[in-house]
């Protein structure tokens, strides 16, 4: 795009921004969510983009406008394009918008000064000769191996090695992979007049005068004051010299002599605000030999890495330790072959490692980071792809349907009082496609609360039953299992399908006959909790297992099935929508389907934040809704540390509501300590309207379906995660009546409030999950341990979505052509090495 066009008047700048920002945001979301042509409030992504690009702001130069209009043409076919065709289009769009934004920046700042940098030791060795040929002679000593202990590295030594061990850095590989947390941008060169407070910068200036003096208040402190100037302005710089040795007149004089008037200095530091304008306090200063001479400092004028440190280890010490190893690791094996590096425009590994620790500039740093992130995600995805591939090579029974029209599924769908949504139909087709293959299905269906996953799962189960197999439907709680069973009982008898419920509270006698019928194949569908996988349960011909409301069906559970000689098709369903990047990195071994559309006719839930003092308003609403024939939930958080306390609070709130607030209504109580039967009875009473208000702990969180409930009051809302609140909220708004969710929050924490506001604004589970992820981080959202979230050194699950997609596609391509990576030996070795080390680590823990 043409650079620096004159969009100087503010009106057109604002117009450009108003046009650009929503487009950029839409493009980012579209890419993050996997190029599904997202549906916005009024139109789809492609429609929005086409419309916006076709009418670019007047302020843009004609060439840019023309380019945008022709890009708009490319988006006409977007809706019909495949994901592979969509990706490059969106990438082009993002690049174009990015360029536009850069070009639109006002270019009134003075040109930055020039500064030459002397080469650093690490960069010198490997930048030029990445093959590791030690051509540069003297400086390069013995190469280091990944497992060389740091204590044996010349230039580090035992003392520092002990300190590094405090960070868990024991061998050369560890230190090399101790990536900077951040960078100080001393590469930002600026003229004095263009300095911005709050930002780091480097200036090149002339000394006007210099003054060193002892602090009048503190005899241990001396102050050096430099008056500098460049062609744009003047600046005062002070440095503080701690220690008595600086305060003698001779020492002060020596300091002053270092900065003679007329000398050229390069100064790097954080720009601060002062009464006299921007200033540096305690910056790095180097006097240059001549105005154009190179700066020798390893920091001035550069991007300076900032590392996680530990007690007794200074930033300098750590930087020098890394400097000591960088030149001696360039010979390590490159896992990515040249053609792949070219295809994905990736730096060689050795160069990337140098650049991440000692970046030459922003651009090379970006490239280095991208290369290392790519590798990290590729290894992760390769491991998952291999797991998936091994699974696929196990034989499974293809569930072929007998040809002919009136099959079970068709008859089932005809029984439903509604038609499947487009998304339900699409996902069901994907499932049936999988089921007809001779490899076991491993698929995750994600769908927002209320998107109608149950009927889709049931249709899949009926497919299996029609093909002569048995099906199992597992829920995380007895409450849910019973609810599923109740629902199924509305339909299955009419279809002559025999199903039964098996939970911990099934009486022994009933259990015995049930297991018998299961083993001889008379029972076609078994509904229950994870107890279904327990030992005495033997199927005759288990064809499909559906797991409801789980993030994933664990490897352990699958092994249990395998141990029974079963290799059924597996379908996992979850309503905790996780952003696509997260889904890919956890479920890279699964296929993922999304039900991204709600059934029609739902009125959106209205959500409001209330303070405790406004509780009576909430109760007023409950009263009105109940008077109109609806029902209400009052939910209390469960704080793990004190289950007893929670119980008491649930019991107390229940008593208070039943006796004082709503003496004329039936108020039920549901909590986790109740026996299964008791819970069922309470829920049944609530479902049929015998009880109108239900006080509950979070046991209602997943899956409970009572369409007549239209109010949900959540106490201490700030204690819940956003995704969890969204789940809870999904318990209302299931019928046609307008529904309400009231979040009571007394916390004064601004972040807590900000999080809750997300729920007030949005009812889109994916958007909410994404915000939760950004505000709390993936570990918090999913719990690192239980979710199987990988430990990533560099990649960010919130920001590196595109690289993750690329890595995943490559991983699948490599593994399906060459499952054991025999033709990619270096890659296989890294992978094996990583696996071995993570096993070792697991053993140690
Ligand atoms: P979830 O995806 O949260 O498990 P459910 O399967 O419980 O959602 O479905 C929510 C409600 O929507 C149920 O009462 C179900 O009968 C109803 N439902 C499902 N699909 C449709 C549809 N296509 N049209 C109308 N209602 C539907
Ligand atoms: Mg459900």
Short mmCIF file of N, CA, C and O in Angstrom, two decimals, residues 443-458 461 472-485 487-488 526-530 532-533 544-554 557 569-576 595 700-705 727 731 734:
data_model
loop_
_atom_site.label_atom_id
_atom_site.label_comp_id
_atom_site.label_asym_id
_atom_site.label_seq_id
_atom_site.Cartn_x
_atom_site.Cartn_y
_atom_site.Cartn_z
N UNK A 443 -14.73 -38.43 18.00
CA UNK A 443 -15.21 -37.10 17.66
C UNK A 443 -15.76 -36.38 18.88
O UNK A 443 -16.34 -36.99 19.76
N UNK A 444 -15.52 -35.08 18.88
CA UNK A 444 -16.05 -34.22 19.92
C UNK A 444 -17.09 -33.31 19.30
O UNK A 444 -16.82 -32.67 18.28
N UNK A 445 -18.28 -33.27 19.89
CA UNK A 445 -19.28 -32.31 19.42
C UNK A 445 -19.36 -31.18 20.44
O UNK A 445 -19.64 -31.42 21.61
N UNK A 446 -19.06 -29.99 19.98
CA UNK A 446 -19.19 -28.81 20.84
C UNK A 446 -20.45 -28.08 20.43
O UNK A 446 -20.70 -27.90 19.25
N UNK A 447 -21.20 -27.64 21.41
CA UNK A 447 -22.37 -26.86 21.08
C UNK A 447 -22.77 -26.08 22.31
O UNK A 447 -22.69 -26.58 23.43
N UNK A 448 -23.17 -24.84 22.09
CA UNK A 448 -23.54 -24.00 23.21
C UNK A 448 -24.69 -24.64 23.98
O UNK A 448 -25.40 -25.48 23.44
N UNK A 449 -24.87 -24.21 25.22
CA UNK A 449 -26.00 -24.72 26.00
C UNK A 449 -27.29 -24.52 25.22
O UNK A 449 -27.52 -23.46 24.67
N UNK A 450 -28.09 -25.56 25.20
CA UNK A 450 -29.38 -25.46 24.55
C UNK A 450 -29.34 -25.60 23.04
O UNK A 450 -30.35 -25.41 22.36
N UNK A 451 -28.18 -25.94 22.49
CA UNK A 451 -28.10 -26.05 21.03
C UNK A 451 -28.70 -27.36 20.54
O UNK A 451 -28.82 -27.57 19.34
N UNK A 452 -29.06 -28.24 21.47
CA UNK A 452 -29.75 -29.47 21.07
C UNK A 452 -28.81 -30.61 20.73
O UNK A 452 -28.96 -31.27 19.70
N UNK A 453 -27.87 -30.87 21.62
CA UNK A 453 -26.92 -31.95 21.37
C UNK A 453 -27.57 -33.32 21.60
O UNK A 453 -27.22 -34.29 20.95
N UNK A 454 -28.51 -33.36 22.57
CA UNK A 454 -29.05 -34.66 22.95
C UNK A 454 -29.71 -35.39 21.80
O UNK A 454 -29.44 -36.57 21.59
N UNK A 455 -30.54 -34.68 21.04
CA UNK A 455 -31.23 -35.39 19.96
C UNK A 455 -30.24 -35.87 18.89
O UNK A 455 -30.42 -36.94 18.31
N UNK A 456 -29.19 -35.10 18.68
CA UNK A 456 -28.18 -35.51 17.70
C UNK A 456 -27.50 -36.79 18.18
O UNK A 456 -27.33 -37.74 17.42
N UNK A 457 -27.16 -36.82 19.47
CA UNK A 457 -26.51 -38.00 20.02
C UNK A 457 -27.44 -39.20 19.92
O UNK A 457 -27.02 -40.31 19.58
N UNK A 458 -28.68 -38.96 20.19
CA UNK A 458 -29.64 -40.05 20.16
C UNK A 458 -29.78 -40.60 18.75
O UNK A 458 -29.84 -41.82 18.54
N UNK A 461 -26.95 -42.80 18.17
CA UNK A 461 -27.12 -44.08 18.88
C UNK A 461 -28.09 -44.98 18.12
O UNK A 461 -27.88 -46.19 18.02
N UNK A 472 -24.25 -46.97 24.30
CA UNK A 472 -24.19 -46.55 25.70
C UNK A 472 -24.17 -45.04 25.75
O UNK A 472 -23.49 -44.40 24.93
N UNK A 473 -24.92 -44.48 26.67
CA UNK A 473 -24.95 -43.03 26.83
C UNK A 473 -24.54 -42.73 28.27
O UNK A 473 -25.22 -43.15 29.21
N UNK A 474 -23.41 -42.02 28.43
CA UNK A 474 -22.91 -41.77 29.78
C UNK A 474 -22.99 -40.30 30.13
O UNK A 474 -22.63 -39.44 29.33
N UNK A 475 -23.43 -40.01 31.35
CA UNK A 475 -23.52 -38.64 31.81
C UNK A 475 -22.66 -38.50 33.06
O UNK A 475 -22.39 -39.49 33.74
N UNK A 476 -22.22 -37.27 33.38
CA UNK A 476 -21.34 -37.12 34.52
C UNK A 476 -22.03 -37.29 35.88
O UNK A 476 -21.37 -37.57 36.86
N UNK A 477 -23.33 -37.08 35.94
CA UNK A 477 -24.01 -37.22 37.23
C UNK A 477 -25.26 -38.09 37.08
O UNK A 477 -25.78 -38.25 35.99
N UNK A 478 -25.71 -38.58 38.22
CA UNK A 478 -26.92 -39.40 38.19
C UNK A 478 -28.13 -38.58 37.78
O UNK A 478 -29.01 -39.05 37.07
N UNK A 479 -28.14 -37.33 38.23
CA UNK A 479 -29.25 -36.44 37.88
C UNK A 479 -29.41 -36.37 36.37
O UNK A 479 -30.50 -36.50 35.82
N UNK A 480 -28.28 -36.16 35.70
CA UNK A 480 -28.32 -36.04 34.25
C UNK A 480 -28.67 -37.35 33.58
O UNK A 480 -29.42 -37.38 32.61
N UNK A 481 -28.10 -38.43 34.09
CA UNK A 481 -28.37 -39.73 33.49
C UNK A 481 -29.86 -40.02 33.56
O UNK A 481 -30.47 -40.43 32.58
N UNK A 482 -30.42 -39.75 34.72
CA UNK A 482 -31.85 -39.99 34.89
C UNK A 482 -32.66 -39.11 33.94
O UNK A 482 -33.65 -39.54 33.35
N UNK A 483 -32.24 -37.86 33.80
CA UNK A 483 -32.97 -36.96 32.91
C UNK A 483 -32.92 -37.46 31.47
O UNK A 483 -33.92 -37.45 30.76
N UNK A 484 -31.76 -37.88 31.06
CA UNK A 484 -31.64 -38.44 29.70
C UNK A 484 -32.58 -39.62 29.54
O UNK A 484 -33.29 -39.74 28.55
N UNK A 485 -32.55 -40.47 30.55
CA UNK A 485 -33.37 -41.67 30.43
C UNK A 485 -34.85 -41.33 30.35
O UNK A 485 -35.60 -41.90 29.58
N UNK A 487 -36.13 -38.62 29.20
CA UNK A 487 -36.37 -38.06 27.87
C UNK A 487 -36.48 -39.18 26.82
O UNK A 487 -37.38 -39.18 25.99
N UNK A 488 -35.55 -40.12 26.88
CA UNK A 488 -35.55 -41.21 25.91
C UNK A 488 -36.82 -42.04 26.00
O UNK A 488 -37.31 -42.56 25.00
N UNK A 526 -27.98 -48.55 26.85
CA UNK A 526 -27.82 -48.42 28.29
C UNK A 526 -27.44 -46.97 28.62
O UNK A 526 -26.51 -46.41 28.03
N UNK A 527 -28.17 -46.38 29.56
CA UNK A 527 -27.91 -45.00 29.97
C UNK A 527 -27.39 -45.04 31.39
O UNK A 527 -27.89 -45.80 32.21
N UNK A 528 -26.39 -44.24 31.70
CA UNK A 528 -25.90 -44.23 33.07
C UNK A 528 -24.75 -43.28 33.27
O UNK A 528 -24.50 -42.40 32.44
N UNK A 529 -24.07 -43.46 34.40
CA UNK A 529 -22.89 -42.65 34.67
C UNK A 529 -21.66 -43.43 34.24
O UNK A 529 -21.77 -44.46 33.59
N UNK A 530 -20.49 -42.96 34.64
CA UNK A 530 -19.28 -43.66 34.23
C UNK A 530 -19.21 -45.08 34.78
O UNK A 530 -18.38 -45.87 34.36
N UNK A 532 -20.86 -47.28 33.98
CA UNK A 532 -21.07 -48.18 32.85
C UNK A 532 -19.78 -48.88 32.43
O UNK A 532 -19.82 -49.90 31.78
N UNK A 533 -18.66 -48.28 32.76
CA UNK A 533 -17.40 -48.87 32.32
C UNK A 533 -16.88 -49.88 33.33
O UNK A 533 -15.86 -50.50 33.12
N UNK A 544 -21.37 -48.02 19.88
CA UNK A 544 -21.13 -46.58 20.03
C UNK A 544 -21.29 -46.18 21.49
O UNK A 544 -22.25 -46.54 22.15
N UNK A 545 -20.32 -45.41 21.96
CA UNK A 545 -20.40 -44.84 23.30
C UNK A 545 -20.51 -43.33 23.17
O UNK A 545 -19.70 -42.70 22.49
N UNK A 546 -21.54 -42.75 23.80
CA UNK A 546 -21.67 -41.30 23.81
C UNK A 546 -21.41 -40.81 25.22
O UNK A 546 -21.97 -41.34 26.18
N UNK A 547 -20.52 -39.85 25.35
CA UNK A 547 -20.19 -39.30 26.65
C UNK A 547 -20.68 -37.86 26.68
O UNK A 547 -20.20 -37.03 25.91
N UNK A 548 -21.62 -37.56 27.55
CA UNK A 548 -22.21 -36.22 27.55
C UNK A 548 -21.50 -35.32 28.56
O UNK A 548 -21.07 -35.77 29.61
N UNK A 549 -21.39 -34.05 28.21
CA UNK A 549 -20.88 -33.03 29.12
C UNK A 549 -19.52 -33.35 29.72
O UNK A 549 -19.31 -33.29 30.92
N UNK A 550 -18.61 -33.69 28.86
CA UNK A 550 -17.25 -33.94 29.30
C UNK A 550 -16.33 -33.21 28.35
O UNK A 550 -16.63 -33.08 27.19
N UNK A 551 -15.20 -32.75 28.88
CA UNK A 551 -14.22 -32.17 27.96
C UNK A 551 -13.64 -33.24 27.09
O UNK A 551 -13.44 -33.08 25.93
N UNK A 552 -13.33 -34.35 27.70
CA UNK A 552 -12.83 -35.42 26.89
C UNK A 552 -13.00 -36.75 27.59
O UNK A 552 -13.14 -36.82 28.79
N UNK A 553 -12.99 -37.75 26.78
CA UNK A 553 -13.06 -39.09 27.27
C UNK A 553 -11.61 -39.51 27.44
O UNK A 553 -10.86 -39.57 26.48
N UNK A 554 -11.21 -39.75 28.66
CA UNK A 554 -9.79 -39.90 28.93
C UNK A 554 -9.18 -41.15 28.32
O UNK A 554 -9.87 -42.10 27.97
N UNK A 557 -10.04 -44.16 30.39
CA UNK A 557 -11.35 -44.76 30.19
C UNK A 557 -11.39 -45.58 28.91
O UNK A 557 -11.96 -46.65 28.85
N UNK A 569 -17.04 -47.01 18.57
CA UNK A 569 -17.00 -45.61 18.14
C UNK A 569 -17.27 -44.75 19.35
O UNK A 569 -18.03 -45.13 20.23
N UNK A 570 -16.63 -43.59 19.38
CA UNK A 570 -16.74 -42.73 20.57
C UNK A 570 -17.17 -41.32 20.20
O UNK A 570 -16.58 -40.70 19.32
N UNK A 571 -18.15 -40.84 20.91
CA UNK A 571 -18.62 -39.48 20.67
C UNK A 571 -18.65 -38.77 22.01
O UNK A 571 -19.28 -39.23 22.96
N UNK A 572 -17.94 -37.67 22.11
CA UNK A 572 -17.95 -36.88 23.33
C UNK A 572 -18.69 -35.59 23.04
O UNK A 572 -18.54 -35.02 21.97
N UNK A 573 -19.49 -35.14 24.01
CA UNK A 573 -20.23 -33.90 23.79
C UNK A 573 -19.94 -32.93 24.92
O UNK A 573 -19.93 -33.32 26.08
N UNK A 574 -19.69 -31.68 24.58
CA UNK A 574 -19.49 -30.71 25.64
C UNK A 574 -20.16 -29.40 25.31
O UNK A 574 -20.21 -28.96 24.17
N UNK A 575 -20.70 -28.79 26.35
CA UNK A 575 -21.33 -27.49 26.20
C UNK A 575 -20.42 -26.43 26.77
O UNK A 575 -20.78 -25.27 26.82
N UNK A 576 -19.24 -26.82 27.25
CA UNK A 576 -18.32 -25.79 27.69
C UNK A 576 -17.49 -25.48 26.47
O UNK A 576 -16.52 -26.14 26.19
N UNK A 595 -22.00 -27.52 16.82
CA UNK A 595 -23.38 -27.12 16.57
C UNK A 595 -23.44 -25.63 16.89
O UNK A 595 -23.49 -25.24 18.04
N UNK A 700 -26.89 -28.13 39.48
CA UNK A 700 -27.75 -27.94 38.30
C UNK A 700 -26.95 -27.46 37.10
O UNK A 700 -27.48 -27.23 36.04
N UNK A 701 -25.65 -27.33 37.31
CA UNK A 701 -24.86 -26.67 36.28
C UNK A 701 -25.01 -27.28 34.88
O UNK A 701 -25.25 -26.59 33.92
N UNK A 702 -24.79 -28.57 34.80
CA UNK A 702 -24.80 -29.12 33.45
C UNK A 702 -26.09 -29.82 33.11
O UNK A 702 -26.63 -30.59 33.88
N UNK A 703 -26.59 -29.51 31.95
CA UNK A 703 -27.60 -30.34 31.32
C UNK A 703 -29.02 -30.34 31.82
O UNK A 703 -29.90 -30.75 31.11
N UNK A 704 -29.27 -29.89 33.06
CA UNK A 704 -30.65 -29.99 33.55
C UNK A 704 -31.57 -29.18 32.64
O UNK A 704 -31.27 -28.06 32.27
N UNK A 705 -32.68 -29.79 32.28
CA UNK A 705 -33.54 -29.20 31.26
C UNK A 705 -34.98 -29.06 31.78
O UNK A 705 -35.74 -30.01 31.78
N UNK A 727 -22.97 -21.66 31.56
CA UNK A 727 -23.62 -22.96 31.69
C UNK A 727 -24.84 -22.86 32.60
O UNK A 727 -25.92 -23.35 32.27
N UNK A 731 -29.56 -22.85 31.98
CA UNK A 731 -30.68 -23.61 32.55
C UNK A 731 -31.98 -22.88 32.34
O UNK A 731 -33.05 -23.47 32.47
N UNK A 734 -34.95 -21.88 28.09
CA UNK A 734 -35.10 -23.09 27.27
C UNK A 734 -36.51 -23.18 26.69
O UNK A 734 -36.78 -24.00 25.85
#
